[in-house]
Amino acid sequence: MSDELLIVRCRLGERDAFPELVRRWHGAVDRYVRRMLAGPDDDVVQEIWLAVFHGLPKLRRPERFAPWLFTIARRAVTNRLRDSYARSGPEPPEEPAGPDESDAIVDREVLGEALEALPVREREVLLLFYLEDLPLEACAQICDVPVGTVKSRLNRARRLLREELTRKEYEV
């Protein structure tokens, strides 16, 4: 069943439609929030789904659900980042983790740290384009910038990520 049909069913008040929509998109929303905020934040994810629930009746183009959803997610993440910057002082250094048993875990950890080191705008387009497989036009709509800006941010993000991984002496 397509997202468009699920949205129509939600608007008609079918009880099973919204939970199905959440099941379909929850993983992508959670991944986006976790990577943008450098860790899980269930409150932000719930805030996103609440906004989706309230906003579905106003969604004019159901075929554009994914960009609309990530625009809501972006707004929620931006609000959380703004709040944390406003009330935080210098953060205490994290304790170094013990050696991992698996190379895959180490690779993911190194990549996650490298992603966290990227500026928010570049990290965002990298996550949307590569990890969520959204087209450039959808990324541009979500970030509220022209497609050319998304392309330049992607280019800069790839360069910065490569530099960060090289700096960490990780083979690129």
mmCIF file of C-alpha atoms in Angstrom:
data_model
loop_
_atom_site.group_PDB
_atom_site.id
_atom_site.type_symbol
_atom_site.label_atom_id
_atom_site.label_comp_id
_atom_site.label_asym_id
_atom_site.label_seq_id
_atom_site.Cartn_x
_atom_site.Cartn_y
_atom_site.Cartn_z
ATOM 1 C CA MET A 1 0.000 0.000 0.000
ATOM 2 C CA SER A 2 1.366 3.435 -0.911
ATOM 3 C CA ASP A 3 1.953 6.287 1.504
ATOM 4 C CA GLU A 4 -0.656 8.312 -0.369
ATOM 5 C CA LEU A 5 -3.321 5.680 0.249
ATOM 6 C CA LEU A 6 -2.338 5.428 3.922
ATOM 7 C CA ILE A 7 -2.660 9.200 4.264
ATOM 8 C CA VAL A 8 -6.112 9.134 2.693
ATOM 9 C CA ARG A 9 -7.091 6.342 5.074
ATOM 10 C CA CYS A 10 -5.753 8.414 8.009
ATOM 11 C CA ARG A 11 -7.835 11.370 6.898
ATOM 12 C CA LEU A 12 -10.907 9.161 6.717
ATOM 13 C CA GLY A 13 -10.320 8.153 10.333
ATOM 14 C CA GLU A 14 -9.358 4.506 9.881
ATOM 15 C CA ARG A 15 -7.833 3.365 13.175
ATOM 16 C CA ASP A 16 -5.145 1.128 11.673
ATOM 17 C CA ALA A 17 -3.870 3.610 9.087
ATOM 18 C CA PHE A 18 -1.796 5.954 11.260
ATOM 19 C CA PRO A 19 -0.014 3.168 13.196
ATOM 20 C CA GLU A 20 0.864 1.602 9.835
ATOM 21 C CA LEU A 21 2.261 4.924 8.592
ATOM 22 C CA VAL A 22 4.318 5.234 11.784
ATOM 23 C CA ARG A 23 5.625 1.663 11.438
ATOM 24 C CA ARG A 24 6.641 2.359 7.861
ATOM 25 C CA TRP A 25 8.541 5.589 8.600
ATOM 26 C CA HIS A 26 9.603 5.304 12.251
ATOM 27 C CA GLY A 27 13.009 3.788 11.481
ATOM 28 C CA ALA A 28 13.924 6.573 9.068
ATOM 29 C CA VAL A 29 12.751 9.295 11.465
ATOM 30 C CA ASP A 30 14.569 7.725 14.404
ATOM 31 C CA ARG A 31 17.798 7.360 12.377
ATOM 32 C CA TYR A 32 17.624 10.981 11.271
ATOM 33 C CA VAL A 33 17.051 12.256 14.823
ATOM 34 C CA ARG A 34 19.739 9.994 16.303
ATOM 35 C CA ARG A 35 22.351 11.103 13.797
ATOM 36 C CA MET A 36 21.474 14.789 13.877
ATOM 37 C CA LEU A 37 21.444 14.904 17.688
ATOM 38 C CA ALA A 38 24.376 12.481 18.099
ATOM 39 C CA GLY A 39 22.271 10.055 20.091
ATOM 40 C CA PRO A 40 18.726 8.792 20.566
ATOM 41 C CA ASP A 41 16.039 11.207 21.685
ATOM 42 C CA ASP A 42 12.633 9.582 22.047
ATOM 43 C CA ASP A 43 11.015 12.877 23.075
ATOM 44 C CA VAL A 44 11.933 14.494 19.762
ATOM 45 C CA VAL A 45 10.733 11.467 17.800
ATOM 46 C CA GLN A 46 7.402 11.521 19.664
ATOM 47 C CA GLU A 47 7.114 15.262 19.082
ATOM 48 C CA ILE A 48 7.597 14.642 15.351
ATOM 49 C CA TRP A 49 4.876 11.985 15.210
ATOM 50 C CA LEU A 50 2.502 14.189 17.176
ATOM 51 C CA ALA A 51 3.074 17.019 14.692
ATOM 52 C CA VAL A 52 2.514 14.590 11.804
ATOM 53 C CA PHE A 53 -0.732 13.389 13.356
ATOM 54 C CA HIS A 54 -2.013 16.942 13.771
ATOM 55 C CA GLY A 55 -0.728 18.083 10.382
ATOM 56 C CA LEU A 56 -1.988 15.238 8.174
ATOM 57 C CA PRO A 57 -5.385 16.870 7.539
ATOM 58 C CA LYS A 58 -3.557 19.974 6.236
ATOM 59 C CA LEU A 59 -1.142 18.080 3.954
ATOM 60 C CA ARG A 60 -2.151 19.230 0.483
ATOM 61 C CA ARG A 61 0.028 16.874 -1.565
ATOM 62 C CA PRO A 62 0.106 13.362 -0.064
ATOM 63 C CA GLU A 63 2.589 12.275 -2.746
ATOM 64 C CA ARG A 64 5.127 14.626 -1.104
ATOM 65 C CA PHE A 65 4.802 12.954 2.310
ATOM 66 C CA ALA A 66 8.514 12.111 2.763
ATOM 67 C CA PRO A 67 9.815 15.676 2.298
ATOM 68 C CA TRP A 68 6.972 16.985 4.469
ATOM 69 C CA LEU A 69 7.797 14.453 7.202
ATOM 70 C CA PHE A 70 11.509 15.294 7.170
ATOM 71 C CA THR A 71 10.709 19.007 7.228
ATOM 72 C CA ILE A 72 8.802 18.424 10.462
ATOM 73 C CA ALA A 73 11.687 16.302 11.771
ATOM 74 C CA ARG A 74 14.188 18.996 10.835
ATOM 75 C CA ARG A 75 12.183 21.633 12.687
ATOM 76 C CA ALA A 76 12.004 19.448 15.813
ATOM 77 C CA VAL A 77 15.743 18.699 15.692
ATOM 78 C CA THR A 78 16.555 22.383 15.171
ATOM 79 C CA ASN A 79 14.423 23.320 18.175
ATOM 80 C CA ARG A 80 16.167 20.694 20.326
ATOM 81 C CA LEU A 81 19.615 21.868 19.199
ATOM 82 C CA ARG A 82 18.660 25.484 19.861
ATOM 83 C CA ASP A 83 17.439 24.572 23.352
ATOM 84 C CA SER A 84 20.555 22.572 24.172
ATOM 85 C CA TYR A 85 22.879 25.346 22.946
ATOM 86 C CA ALA A 86 20.982 27.908 24.998
ATOM 87 C CA ARG A 87 21.275 26.042 28.297
ATOM 88 C CA SER A 88 24.543 24.176 27.958
ATOM 89 C CA GLY A 89 27.960 25.176 29.061
ATOM 90 C CA PRO A 90 31.093 23.290 28.197
ATOM 91 C CA GLU A 91 30.434 19.573 28.234
ATOM 92 C CA PRO A 92 32.640 17.265 30.264
ATOM 93 C CA PRO A 93 34.894 15.061 28.156
ATOM 94 C CA GLU A 94 33.518 11.604 27.516
ATOM 95 C CA GLU A 95 35.200 8.590 28.986
ATOM 96 C CA PRO A 96 37.104 6.656 26.340
ATOM 97 C CA ALA A 97 35.346 3.453 25.415
ATOM 98 C CA GLY A 98 37.059 0.137 25.928
ATOM 99 C CA PRO A 99 38.335 -1.821 22.961
ATOM 100 C CA ASP A 100 35.547 -3.302 20.829
ATOM 101 C CA GLU A 101 35.504 -6.920 19.802
ATOM 102 C CA SER A 102 34.159 -6.354 16.306
ATOM 103 C CA ASP A 103 35.654 -4.368 13.442
ATOM 104 C CA ALA A 104 32.155 -3.511 12.262
ATOM 105 C CA ILE A 105 31.339 -1.838 15.573
ATOM 106 C CA VAL A 106 34.595 0.110 15.449
ATOM 107 C CA ASP A 107 33.883 1.176 11.861
ATOM 108 C CA ARG A 108 30.398 2.386 12.777
ATOM 109 C CA GLU A 109 31.731 4.193 15.827
ATOM 110 C CA VAL A 110 34.469 5.929 13.826
ATOM 111 C CA LEU A 111 31.992 6.903 11.121
ATOM 112 C CA GLY A 112 29.500 8.122 13.727
ATOM 113 C CA GLU A 113 32.157 10.260 15.390
ATOM 114 C CA ALA A 114 33.242 11.638 12.035
ATOM 115 C CA LEU A 115 29.633 12.495 11.189
ATOM 116 C CA GLU A 116 29.215 14.238 14.542
ATOM 117 C CA ALA A 117 32.257 16.378 13.750
ATOM 118 C CA LEU A 118 30.599 17.757 10.600
ATOM 119 C CA PRO A 119 28.726 21.060 10.720
ATOM 120 C CA VAL A 120 24.971 20.514 11.155
ATOM 121 C CA ARG A 121 23.990 21.702 7.674
ATOM 122 C CA GLU A 122 26.437 19.417 5.915
ATOM 123 C CA ARG A 123 25.626 16.464 8.187
ATOM 124 C CA GLU A 124 21.928 16.957 7.492
ATOM 125 C CA VAL A 125 22.164 16.818 3.683
ATOM 126 C CA LEU A 126 24.551 13.871 3.893
ATOM 127 C CA LEU A 127 22.081 11.929 6.060
ATOM 128 C CA LEU A 128 19.048 12.830 3.959
ATOM 129 C CA PHE A 129 20.682 12.113 0.610
ATOM 130 C CA TYR A 130 22.775 9.020 1.358
ATOM 131 C CA LEU A 131 21.163 7.350 4.350
ATOM 132 C CA GLU A 132 17.520 8.151 3.642
ATOM 133 C CA ASP A 133 17.928 7.952 -0.165
ATOM 134 C CA LEU A 134 15.969 11.137 -0.763
ATOM 135 C CA PRO A 135 16.401 12.901 -4.115
ATOM 136 C CA LEU A 136 18.152 16.272 -4.296
ATOM 137 C CA GLU A 137 14.847 18.070 -4.809
ATOM 138 C CA ALA A 138 13.370 16.571 -1.636
ATOM 139 C CA CYS A 139 16.518 17.451 0.331
ATOM 140 C CA ALA A 140 16.255 21.011 -0.970
ATOM 141 C CA GLN A 141 12.611 21.235 0.064
ATOM 142 C CA ILE A 142 13.330 19.856 3.537
ATOM 143 C CA CYS A 143 16.277 22.210 4.094
ATOM 144 C CA ASP A 144 14.414 25.110 2.473
ATOM 145 C CA VAL A 145 17.309 25.904 0.125
ATOM 146 C CA PRO A 146 17.840 25.675 -3.652
ATOM 147 C CA VAL A 147 18.993 22.370 -5.177
ATOM 148 C CA GLY A 148 22.357 23.968 -6.018
ATOM 149 C CA THR A 149 22.920 24.694 -2.335
ATOM 150 C CA VAL A 150 22.193 21.059 -1.481
ATOM 151 C CA LYS A 151 24.727 19.971 -4.105
ATOM 152 C CA SER A 152 27.395 22.278 -2.729
ATOM 153 C CA ARG A 153 26.661 21.174 0.849
ATOM 154 C CA LEU A 154 26.910 17.527 -0.224
ATOM 155 C CA ASN A 155 30.223 18.220 -1.918
ATOM 156 C CA ARG A 156 31.554 20.024 1.156
ATOM 157 C CA ALA A 157 30.169 17.313 3.475
ATOM 158 C CA ARG A 158 31.927 14.545 1.542
ATOM 159 C CA ARG A 159 35.190 16.505 1.615
ATOM 160 C CA LEU A 160 34.897 17.265 5.346
ATOM 161 C CA LEU A 161 33.977 13.666 6.148
ATOM 162 C CA ARG A 162 36.978 12.400 4.177
ATOM 163 C CA GLU A 163 39.256 14.880 5.994
ATOM 164 C CA GLU A 164 37.827 13.900 9.384
ATOM 165 C CA LEU A 165 38.300 10.186 8.714
ATOM 166 C CA THR A 166 41.837 10.834 7.479
ATOM 167 C CA ARG A 167 42.544 12.924 10.577
ATOM 168 C CA LYS A 168 41.413 10.005 12.710
ATOM 169 C CA GLU A 169 43.880 7.870 10.720
ATOM 170 C CA TYR A 170 41.059 5.804 9.322
ATOM 171 C CA GLU A 171 41.734 4.418 5.869
ATOM 172 C CA VAL A 172 39.457 6.154 3.347
#
